[in-house]
Short mmCIF file of C-alpha atoms and ligand atoms in Angstrom, two decimals:
data_model
loop_
_atom_site.label_atom_id
_atom_site.label_comp_id
_atom_site.label_asym_id
_atom_site.label_seq_id
_atom_site.Cartn_x
_atom_site.Cartn_y
_atom_site.Cartn_z
CA MET A 1044 70.56 -17.34 170.89
CA THR A 1045 66.97 -17.69 172.15
CA HIS A 1046 64.38 -15.54 171.41
CA PHE A 1047 60.98 -15.08 173.18
CA ASP A 1048 58.48 -16.91 171.00
CA SER A 1049 54.90 -15.65 171.47
CA ASP A 1050 53.37 -18.42 169.65
CA HIS A 1051 54.20 -20.63 172.64
CA VAL A 1052 51.76 -18.82 174.62
CA ASP A 1053 48.70 -19.63 172.69
CA ASP A 1054 49.64 -23.24 170.98
CA ASP A 1055 47.84 -24.72 173.55
CA GLY A 1056 44.75 -22.81 174.80
CA GLU A 1057 43.66 -25.54 177.37
CA ARG A 1058 47.29 -24.92 179.53
CA TRP A 1059 46.29 -21.23 179.91
CA ASP A 1060 45.05 -19.71 182.85
CA GLU A 1061 41.88 -18.53 181.41
CA PRO A 1062 40.71 -15.79 183.93
CA ASP A 1063 44.14 -13.96 183.30
CA VAL A 1064 43.58 -14.02 179.60
CA LYS A 1065 40.08 -12.80 179.33
CA ARG A 1066 41.17 -10.11 181.51
CA CYS A 1067 43.56 -8.73 179.51
CA GLN A 1068 41.73 -8.85 176.50
CA LEU A 1069 38.93 -6.77 178.11
CA ARG A 1070 41.48 -4.41 179.20
CA TYR A 1071 43.77 -4.14 176.20
CA GLU A 1072 41.42 -3.75 173.13
CA ASP A 1073 41.93 -0.94 170.56
CA ARG A 1074 39.01 1.33 169.87
CA ALA A 1075 38.04 4.71 168.07
CA ASP A 1076 36.27 7.65 169.26
CA THR A 1077 32.74 8.78 169.24
CA ASP A 1078 33.26 10.68 165.53
CA GLY A 1079 34.62 7.70 164.18
CA ALA A 1080 38.23 9.26 163.86
CA ASP A 1081 41.02 6.80 163.67
CA TRP A 1082 43.94 7.96 166.07
CA THR A 1083 46.05 4.95 165.46
CA ARG A 1084 48.60 6.59 163.05
CA PRO A 1085 49.50 9.39 165.67
CA MET A 1086 49.53 6.97 168.32
CA ASP A 1087 51.78 4.96 166.17
CA ARG A 1088 53.93 8.02 166.16
CA ALA A 1089 53.43 8.78 169.85
CA LEU A 1090 54.78 4.80 170.55
CA GLU A 1091 58.08 5.49 168.48
CA LEU A 1092 58.84 8.76 170.57
CA ALA A 1093 58.03 6.80 173.67
CA ALA A 1094 60.63 3.95 172.48
CA ARG A 1095 63.32 6.53 172.53
CA GLY A 1096 62.75 6.90 176.25
CA PRO A 1097 65.58 4.56 178.36
CA GLY A 1098 62.85 2.30 179.88
CA SER A 1099 62.49 1.19 183.49
CA SER A 1100 65.25 0.27 185.43
CA ARG A 1101 67.25 0.71 188.93
CA CYS A 1102 68.09 4.31 187.93
CA ASN A 1103 64.73 5.30 186.06
CA PRO A 1104 61.85 3.89 187.57
CA ASN A 1105 59.78 5.42 185.54
CA PRO A 1106 57.75 4.09 182.23
CA ARG A 1107 58.37 4.97 178.70
CA VAL A 1108 55.70 7.43 177.24
CA GLY A 1109 55.44 9.16 174.19
CA CYS A 1110 52.91 12.41 173.09
CA VAL A 1111 52.16 14.20 170.02
CA ILE A 1112 49.59 17.01 169.61
CA VAL A 1113 47.32 16.64 166.41
CA SER A 1114 45.49 19.92 165.17
CA ASP A 1115 43.75 19.93 162.05
CA GLY A 1116 45.14 16.68 160.91
CA THR A 1117 48.71 18.11 161.63
CA VAL A 1118 51.14 17.14 164.11
CA VAL A 1119 52.27 20.30 165.65
CA GLY A 1120 54.01 19.16 168.77
CA GLU A 1121 56.02 15.84 169.72
CA GLY A 1122 57.69 14.59 173.01
CA TYR A 1123 58.61 11.81 175.33
CA HIS A 1124 59.76 11.01 178.70
CA HIS A 1125 63.78 11.23 179.17
CA GLY A 1126 63.82 9.61 182.40
CA ALA A 1127 62.73 9.96 186.04
CA GLY A 1128 62.99 13.56 187.22
CA THR A 1129 62.67 15.09 183.93
CA VAL A 1130 59.41 16.40 182.46
CA HIS A 1131 56.62 14.02 181.20
CA ALA A 1132 55.78 13.43 177.54
CA GLU A 1133 52.86 15.49 177.43
CA VAL A 1134 54.68 18.76 179.21
CA GLU A 1135 57.30 18.56 176.31
CA ALA A 1136 54.90 17.80 173.75
CA LEU A 1137 52.56 20.93 174.75
CA ARG A 1138 55.96 22.92 174.93
CA ASP A 1139 56.92 22.10 171.38
CA ALA A 1140 53.35 22.94 170.24
CA GLY A 1141 53.06 26.43 172.23
CA ASP A 1142 49.81 27.96 171.13
CA ALA A 1143 48.78 25.36 168.57
CA ALA A 1144 47.87 23.22 171.64
CA ARG A 1145 44.64 25.01 172.41
CA GLY A 1146 41.75 23.08 170.48
CA ALA A 1147 44.19 20.41 169.56
CA THR A 1148 43.90 16.85 170.28
CA ALA A 1149 46.76 14.92 172.61
CA VAL A 1150 47.64 11.77 171.75
CA VAL A 1151 49.79 10.02 174.66
CA THR A 1152 50.64 6.29 174.99
CA LEU A 1153 50.04 6.36 178.62
CA GLU A 1154 46.92 7.99 180.86
CA PRO A 1155 48.17 11.54 181.72
CA CYS A 1156 49.10 11.32 185.45
CA ASN A 1157 46.95 12.72 188.04
CA HIS A 1158 49.43 13.13 190.79
CA THR A 1159 52.52 15.52 191.81
CA GLY A 1160 55.66 13.37 192.24
CA ARG A 1161 59.30 14.63 190.88
CA THR A 1162 57.12 16.68 188.33
CA GLY A 1163 53.75 17.99 188.13
CA PRO A 1164 50.39 16.68 187.22
CA CYS A 1165 50.05 16.17 182.97
CA THR A 1166 46.25 16.81 183.52
CA GLU A 1167 46.44 20.25 184.82
CA ALA A 1168 49.08 20.88 181.84
CA LEU A 1169 46.89 19.63 179.17
CA ILE A 1170 43.64 21.61 180.82
CA ALA A 1171 45.61 24.60 181.01
CA ALA A 1172 46.92 24.28 177.44
CA GLY A 1173 43.49 24.07 176.17
CA VAL A 1174 43.28 20.66 174.48
CA LYS A 1175 40.14 19.79 173.44
CA ARG A 1176 40.80 15.82 173.26
CA VAL A 1177 43.15 13.43 174.91
CA VAL A 1178 43.50 10.31 173.26
CA ILE A 1179 45.17 7.38 175.45
CA ALA A 1180 46.50 3.91 174.55
CA GLN A 1181 47.10 2.59 178.32
CA ARG A 1182 45.43 3.39 181.40
CA ASP A 1183 48.18 4.17 184.03
CA PRO A 1184 48.57 1.23 186.50
CA ASN A 1185 50.45 3.25 189.22
CA PRO A 1186 47.67 4.04 191.72
CA GLN A 1187 49.61 7.19 192.82
CA ALA A 1188 49.14 8.58 189.66
CA SER A 1189 45.91 7.18 188.08
CA GLY A 1190 42.60 9.02 188.03
CA GLY A 1191 43.76 11.07 185.36
CA VAL A 1192 40.86 10.33 182.68
CA GLN A 1193 38.44 11.28 184.92
CA ARG A 1194 39.99 14.79 186.12
CA LEU A 1195 39.81 15.40 182.38
CA GLN A 1196 36.67 14.57 181.85
CA ASP A 1197 35.44 16.59 184.72
CA ALA A 1198 37.10 19.39 182.98
CA GLY A 1199 35.18 19.01 179.93
CA VAL A 1200 38.04 17.37 177.60
CA GLU A 1201 36.85 14.63 175.84
CA VAL A 1202 38.79 11.46 176.51
CA VAL A 1203 39.48 8.45 174.17
CA THR A 1204 41.20 5.46 175.50
CA GLY A 1205 42.56 1.91 174.20
CA VAL A 1206 44.22 3.00 170.97
CA ARG A 1207 47.09 0.73 170.18
CA SER A 1208 47.05 -0.48 174.08
CA ASP A 1209 49.01 -3.43 173.01
CA ASP A 1210 51.86 -1.90 171.81
CA ALA A 1211 51.73 0.47 174.62
CA LEU A 1212 51.75 -2.44 177.17
CA LEU A 1213 54.56 -4.01 175.59
CA LEU A 1214 57.05 -0.62 175.87
CA ASN A 1215 56.41 -0.94 179.88
CA THR A 1216 55.57 -4.76 180.83
CA ASP A 1217 57.97 -4.75 183.86
CA TYR A 1218 56.32 -1.20 184.97
CA THR A 1219 52.95 -2.62 184.35
CA PHE A 1220 53.43 -5.88 186.06
CA ASP A 1221 55.35 -4.07 188.97
CA MET A 1222 52.66 -1.34 189.70
CA GLU A 1223 49.93 -4.39 189.31
CA HIS A 1224 51.11 -6.52 191.76
CA SER A 1225 53.24 -4.15 193.82
CA ARG A 1226 56.10 -6.17 193.52
CA PRO A 1227 58.98 -6.63 190.98
CA ARG A 1228 58.73 -9.20 188.08
CA VAL A 1229 61.07 -12.34 189.30
CA VAL A 1230 63.26 -14.24 186.86
CA TRP A 1231 65.33 -16.88 188.17
CA LYS A 1232 68.44 -18.29 186.36
CA ILE A 1233 69.47 -21.68 186.49
CA ALA A 1234 72.64 -22.85 185.20
CA SER A 1235 72.65 -26.72 185.68
CA THR A 1236 74.05 -29.96 184.57
CA LEU A 1237 71.13 -32.37 182.39
CA ASP A 1238 70.74 -33.97 185.65
CA GLY A 1239 69.85 -30.82 187.52
CA TYR A 1240 72.86 -29.86 189.57
CA VAL A 1241 74.56 -26.73 189.85
CA ALA A 1242 77.61 -27.86 191.58
CA ALA A 1243 79.31 -31.41 192.35
CA ALA A 1244 79.43 -32.94 195.68
CA ASP A 1245 82.63 -31.51 196.77
CA GLY A 1246 81.29 -28.04 195.73
CA THR A 1247 83.03 -27.15 192.63
CA SER A 1248 80.88 -25.17 190.18
CA LYS A 1249 83.01 -23.38 188.21
CA TRP A 1250 82.04 -24.30 185.03
CA ILE A 1251 79.06 -26.19 184.35
CA THR A 1252 77.74 -24.36 181.34
CA SER A 1253 80.08 -22.88 178.32
CA GLU A 1254 81.85 -20.08 177.68
CA GLN A 1255 79.37 -18.65 175.66
CA THR A 1256 76.39 -19.19 177.98
CA ARG A 1257 78.26 -17.76 180.83
CA LYS A 1258 79.11 -14.56 178.40
CA GLN A 1259 75.07 -14.40 177.64
CA THR A 1260 74.02 -14.60 181.40
CA HIS A 1261 76.63 -12.01 182.48
CA GLU A 1262 75.15 -9.64 179.72
CA MET A 1263 71.63 -10.26 180.52
CA ARG A 1264 71.83 -8.41 184.07
CA THR A 1265 71.90 -5.35 182.69
CA GLY A 1266 68.07 -5.70 181.92
CA TYR A 1267 67.33 -5.92 185.49
CA GLY A 1268 67.15 -3.65 188.51
CA ALA A 1269 68.70 -6.02 191.00
CA ILE A 1270 70.05 -9.62 191.59
CA VAL A 1271 69.19 -11.59 194.34
CA VAL A 1272 71.59 -14.39 195.93
CA GLY A 1273 71.10 -15.82 199.20
CA THR A 1274 74.11 -15.75 201.89
CA GLY A 1275 74.99 -19.40 201.22
CA THR A 1276 75.77 -18.45 197.64
CA VAL A 1277 78.04 -15.44 198.91
CA LEU A 1278 79.86 -17.55 200.97
CA ALA A 1279 80.21 -20.65 199.04
CA ASP A 1280 81.21 -18.52 195.77
CA ASP A 1281 82.34 -14.87 196.22
CA PRO A 1282 80.47 -13.71 193.30
CA HIS A 1283 80.77 -9.91 192.18
CA LEU A 1284 77.17 -9.55 190.90
CA ILE A 1285 78.29 -6.54 188.67
CA SER A 1286 76.90 -6.36 185.17
CA HIS A 1287 79.66 -4.44 183.53
CA ASP A 1288 82.75 -2.55 185.07
CA PRO A 1289 81.84 0.88 185.51
CA GLY A 1290 85.15 2.13 184.43
CA ALA A 1291 87.65 4.57 186.69
CA GLY A 1292 85.45 7.33 187.97
CA GLN A 1293 82.61 6.31 186.49
CA GLU A 1294 79.19 5.64 188.54
CA TYR A 1295 77.58 2.01 188.40
CA ASP A 1296 74.34 2.10 187.05
CA GLY A 1297 73.93 -1.65 186.64
CA PRO A 1298 71.09 -3.58 189.15
CA LEU A 1299 71.64 -3.46 192.74
CA ARG A 1300 73.42 -6.49 194.33
CA VAL A 1301 71.09 -8.00 196.82
CA VAL A 1302 72.22 -10.85 199.58
CA VAL A 1303 69.21 -12.40 201.30
CA GLY A 1304 69.54 -14.38 204.61
CA THR A 1305 70.93 -14.16 208.13
CA ARG A 1306 74.34 -15.83 208.00
CA GLU A 1307 77.42 -13.30 208.86
CA LEU A 1308 79.02 -12.02 205.89
CA PRO A 1309 82.74 -11.63 206.56
CA SER A 1310 84.26 -8.30 204.78
CA GLY A 1311 86.31 -8.79 201.92
CA LEU A 1312 83.84 -10.77 200.27
CA ARG A 1313 83.53 -9.26 196.37
CA VAL A 1314 80.17 -8.45 196.56
CA LEU A 1315 80.83 -5.90 199.50
CA ASP A 1316 83.17 -3.83 197.73
CA ASP A 1317 82.88 -0.24 196.82
CA ILE A 1318 82.35 -0.48 192.91
CA ALA A 1319 78.67 -0.99 193.16
CA PRO A 1320 75.91 -0.87 196.12
CA THR A 1321 74.83 -3.63 197.71
CA LEU A 1322 71.77 -4.29 199.81
CA VAL A 1323 71.96 -6.92 202.55
CA MET A 1324 68.85 -8.31 203.79
CA PRO A 1325 68.85 -10.31 206.88
CA THR A 1326 65.34 -12.23 206.42
CA HIS A 1327 64.48 -15.43 204.97
CA ASP A 1328 60.93 -13.79 203.59
CA PRO A 1329 60.86 -13.70 199.43
CA ALA A 1330 57.76 -11.05 199.78
CA ALA A 1331 59.74 -8.94 202.14
CA VAL A 1332 62.63 -8.53 199.70
CA LEU A 1333 60.47 -8.11 196.75
CA THR A 1334 58.33 -5.17 198.64
CA ALA A 1335 61.78 -3.30 199.85
CA LEU A 1336 62.88 -3.74 196.13
CA HIS A 1337 59.46 -2.43 194.78
CA ASP A 1338 59.81 0.41 197.19
CA ARG A 1339 62.95 1.37 195.71
CA GLY A 1340 61.73 1.59 192.24
CA ILE A 1341 62.99 -1.79 191.13
CA HIS A 1342 60.43 -3.33 188.82
CA ARG A 1343 62.20 -6.87 187.03
CA VAL A 1344 64.49 -8.85 189.44
CA LEU A 1345 67.12 -11.63 188.71
CA LEU A 1346 67.27 -14.45 191.00
CA GLU A 1347 70.96 -15.97 191.05
CA GLY A 1348 70.59 -17.87 194.28
CA GLY A 1349 71.15 -21.17 195.23
CA PRO A 1350 68.92 -24.15 196.25
CA THR A 1351 67.72 -22.80 199.41
CA LEU A 1352 66.46 -19.40 198.13
CA ALA A 1353 65.16 -20.31 194.63
CA ALA A 1354 63.51 -22.83 197.17
CA ALA A 1355 61.82 -20.13 199.34
CA PHE A 1356 60.96 -17.90 196.23
CA LEU A 1357 59.34 -21.26 194.73
CA ALA A 1358 57.44 -22.02 197.96
CA ALA A 1359 56.13 -18.30 198.05
CA ASP A 1360 55.21 -18.94 194.49
CA LEU A 1361 57.29 -16.14 193.50
CA VAL A 1362 59.26 -16.84 190.55
CA ASP A 1363 57.49 -15.82 187.38
CA GLU A 1364 60.01 -16.46 184.74
CA ILE A 1365 62.67 -19.01 184.50
CA ASP A 1366 65.80 -18.57 182.32
CA ALA A 1367 67.43 -22.24 182.39
CA TYR A 1368 70.68 -22.93 180.64
CA VAL A 1369 70.99 -27.10 180.54
CA ALA A 1370 74.59 -27.99 179.67
CA PRO A 1371 74.77 -31.75 178.49
CA VAL A 1372 77.02 -32.97 181.56
CA LEU A 1373 75.96 -35.26 184.32
CA LEU A 1374 77.05 -35.31 187.95
CA GLY A 1375 74.77 -38.06 189.60
CA ALA A 1376 75.38 -36.18 192.79
CA GLY A 1377 75.78 -32.35 194.10
CA LYS A 1378 73.79 -29.50 194.82
CA PRO A 1379 70.58 -29.30 192.91
CA ALA A 1380 69.28 -26.41 191.16
CA VAL A 1381 66.34 -26.01 193.79
CA GLY A 1382 65.84 -27.43 197.33
CA PRO A 1383 62.37 -29.08 198.78
CA PHE A 1384 59.74 -26.17 198.38
CA GLY A 1385 56.92 -28.29 199.92
CA ALA A 1386 55.79 -30.42 196.77
CA MET A 1387 55.49 -33.89 197.89
CA THR A 1388 53.22 -35.23 194.96
CA LEU A 1389 53.03 -34.39 191.01
CA ALA A 1390 49.92 -32.63 191.71
CA GLN A 1391 51.98 -30.02 193.93
CA ALA A 1392 54.54 -29.64 191.36
CA ARG A 1393 54.89 -26.04 189.99
CA ARG A 1394 54.33 -25.94 186.72
CA PHE A 1395 55.08 -23.61 184.11
CA HIS A 1396 54.53 -22.58 180.43
CA ARG A 1397 57.34 -22.52 177.66
CA LEU A 1398 58.19 -19.24 176.08
CA GLY A 1399 60.86 -20.09 174.24
CA SER A 1400 64.05 -22.42 173.66
CA GLY A 1401 67.43 -22.11 171.76
CA ASP A 1402 70.86 -23.03 171.59
CA ALA A 1403 73.53 -21.34 173.85
CA GLY A 1404 76.60 -22.88 172.45
CA PRO A 1405 76.59 -26.59 173.46
CA ASP A 1406 74.31 -25.98 176.01
CA VAL A 1407 70.06 -25.32 175.70
CA GLN A 1408 68.26 -22.52 176.88
CA ILE A 1409 64.75 -22.78 177.76
CA ILE A 1410 62.36 -19.69 178.99
CA ALA A 1411 59.08 -20.24 180.97
CA THR A 1412 56.81 -18.28 182.49
CA ARG A 1413 54.59 -19.44 185.46
CA ARG A 1414 51.53 -17.60 184.50
CA VAL A 1415 50.26 -16.25 181.00
CA GLU A 1416 50.55 -12.26 181.56
CA PRO A 1417 48.63 -9.78 179.55
CA TRP A 1418 51.54 -8.71 177.69
CA MET A 1419 52.12 -12.15 176.23
CA VAL A 1420 48.75 -11.95 174.66
CA ALA A 1421 49.26 -8.55 173.50
CA ALA A 1422 52.54 -9.66 171.93
CA ARG A 1423 50.78 -12.16 170.14
CA ARG A 1424 48.02 -9.82 169.05
CA VAL A 1425 50.54 -7.10 167.76
CA LYS A 1426 52.48 -9.95 165.78
CA ASP A 1427 49.30 -11.03 163.96
CA ARG A 1428 48.59 -7.61 163.27
CA ARG A 1429 51.73 -6.83 161.92
CA ALA A 1430 51.45 -9.72 159.74
CA THR A 1431 48.68 -9.09 158.21
CA ARG A 1432 49.80 -5.45 157.46
CA THR A 1433 52.77 -6.56 155.76
CA SER A 1434 50.58 -9.39 154.04
CA GLY A 1435 48.79 -5.98 152.09
CA GLN A 1436 45.55 -5.49 154.11
CA ASP A 1437 46.49 -2.50 155.85
CA HIS A 1438 48.47 0.24 154.07
CA GLY A 1439 48.87 2.21 157.22
CA ASN A 1440 51.99 4.80 157.32
CA ILE A 1441 52.41 6.53 160.54
CA HIS A 1442 53.63 9.72 158.85
CA ASP A 1443 50.60 10.30 156.92
CA LEU A 1444 48.32 11.65 159.07
CA GLY A 1445 46.55 13.25 156.74
CA ASN A 1446 43.73 10.56 156.68
CA THR A 1447 43.77 10.48 160.38
CA ARG A 1448 39.85 11.46 160.93
CA ARG A 1449 38.60 9.66 158.21
CA ARG A 1450 39.72 6.26 158.60
CA GLY A 1451 38.05 5.00 161.73
CA THR A 1452 35.05 2.09 161.70
CA GLY A 1453 34.30 1.88 165.33
CA VAL A 1454 32.18 4.39 167.48
CA HIS A 1455 32.85 2.99 171.18
CA ARG A 1456 34.16 5.48 173.64
CA ASN A 1457 35.38 4.01 176.88
CA CYS A 1458 36.90 5.93 179.72
N1 LIG B 2767 51.46 10.22 181.43
C1 LIG B 2767 52.82 10.06 182.03
N2 LIG B 2767 53.44 10.79 181.19
C2 LIG B 2767 54.96 10.43 181.24
O1 LIG B 2767 55.77 11.24 180.86
C3 LIG B 2767 55.35 9.83 182.52
N3 LIG B 2767 56.56 9.67 182.93
C4 LIG B 2767 54.27 9.34 183.40
N4 LIG B 2767 54.69 8.86 184.46
C5 LIG B 2767 53.75 8.71 185.37
O2 LIG B 2767 54.05 9.17 186.66
C6 LIG B 2767 54.81 8.69 187.58
C7 LIG B 2767 56.18 9.16 187.74
O3 LIG B 2767 56.20 10.77 188.32
P1 LIG B 2767 56.97 11.84 188.27
O4 LIG B 2767 57.81 11.53 187.32
O5 LIG B 2767 57.90 11.14 189.70
O6 LIG B 2767 56.47 13.01 188.68
C8 LIG B 2767 54.96 6.91 187.26
O7 LIG B 2767 55.19 6.24 187.72
C9 LIG B 2767 53.62 6.86 186.23
O8 LIG B 2767 52.73 6.58 186.89
N5 LIG B 2767 53.08 9.50 182.99
#
């Protein structure tokens, strides 16, 4: 089994995209408030609560958010977001706190929203409840909901930002990516021979990789909002593209099946059955596909297409990550994993950074990212911090909030 290894992203600093790294370091620092109070412990509790939420997927496009209300060093209210359409974390925590919220501090993992979506603005709920201070981990990257900090300050509420911002980002990496780029993050899955073929010259492709790889790649589909293939793959392989069997009478909640291309699809194909929804998009434009998926609240897609579709996404530089399974098999001829995408010289090659690698039964898995994303740097910093804590330099206990207002050292107030 391969695990993401954040060590790889900074082992070789020269290969990094420096502007990206600097930008995220500026944006995701931890800070304390003007009184020198340290809000990291209650924020750790808010992060713990947030992690109970369902996370973003096709059925829940909302981020995971947690909130605690602290009054005189004591937690008087807690809440987290249970999924799209339900109340936000702040509102749940305020309800839990009741009158104790007046004059208290709300510690929340995401900037309170300042808009009316499926629910009302959290800023107004916090102001109406009379909280005197709001401590925030991550600014909301959703342009429609942002502006919460400004609204709170305008109403006279003290705002502290950037507390445990790395940890908060790690809770919502796909959501954040999608909001910042207005498109989902694209992971291209490859299952190929050692010499880069995904099918033999006669078209046979079952099975190049091992049973373990097939099981692993099937299971990983559940983590995506959509699986994208081209009409060529559908016509050649008749894939089903579901992540799991929903069971009789149950509604399927796995990734949306998306078929891209202008070739006509005969009825009877497995991808067109009524077990799960399928979006057929008669286009060759990857950007248009991703915009349509973004508009459906999908933050992460799995590209499982053949060489033509993969080449189109690579030509548009819209492959963010590669999850490759390479079998110790040679074919010498056949269908390559990717067709020509415009790289005529080595200087035009698409280069990726290795994130992790490992065994998948007899096969090898390699995970590579096109760019060093802010969450990768955040992962490294969180790992370093935890290592420091384990080595005894930080005795923080998230359940012990008694010292919360006496431990801080920084005096930044950043809004
Ligand atoms: N601050 C905050 N707390 C929560 O618990 C949240 N779920 C969010 N989400 C933000 O609001 C948008 C969704 O709004 P609706 O649930 O449709 O009302 C979401 O995109 C985030 O920006 N924020």
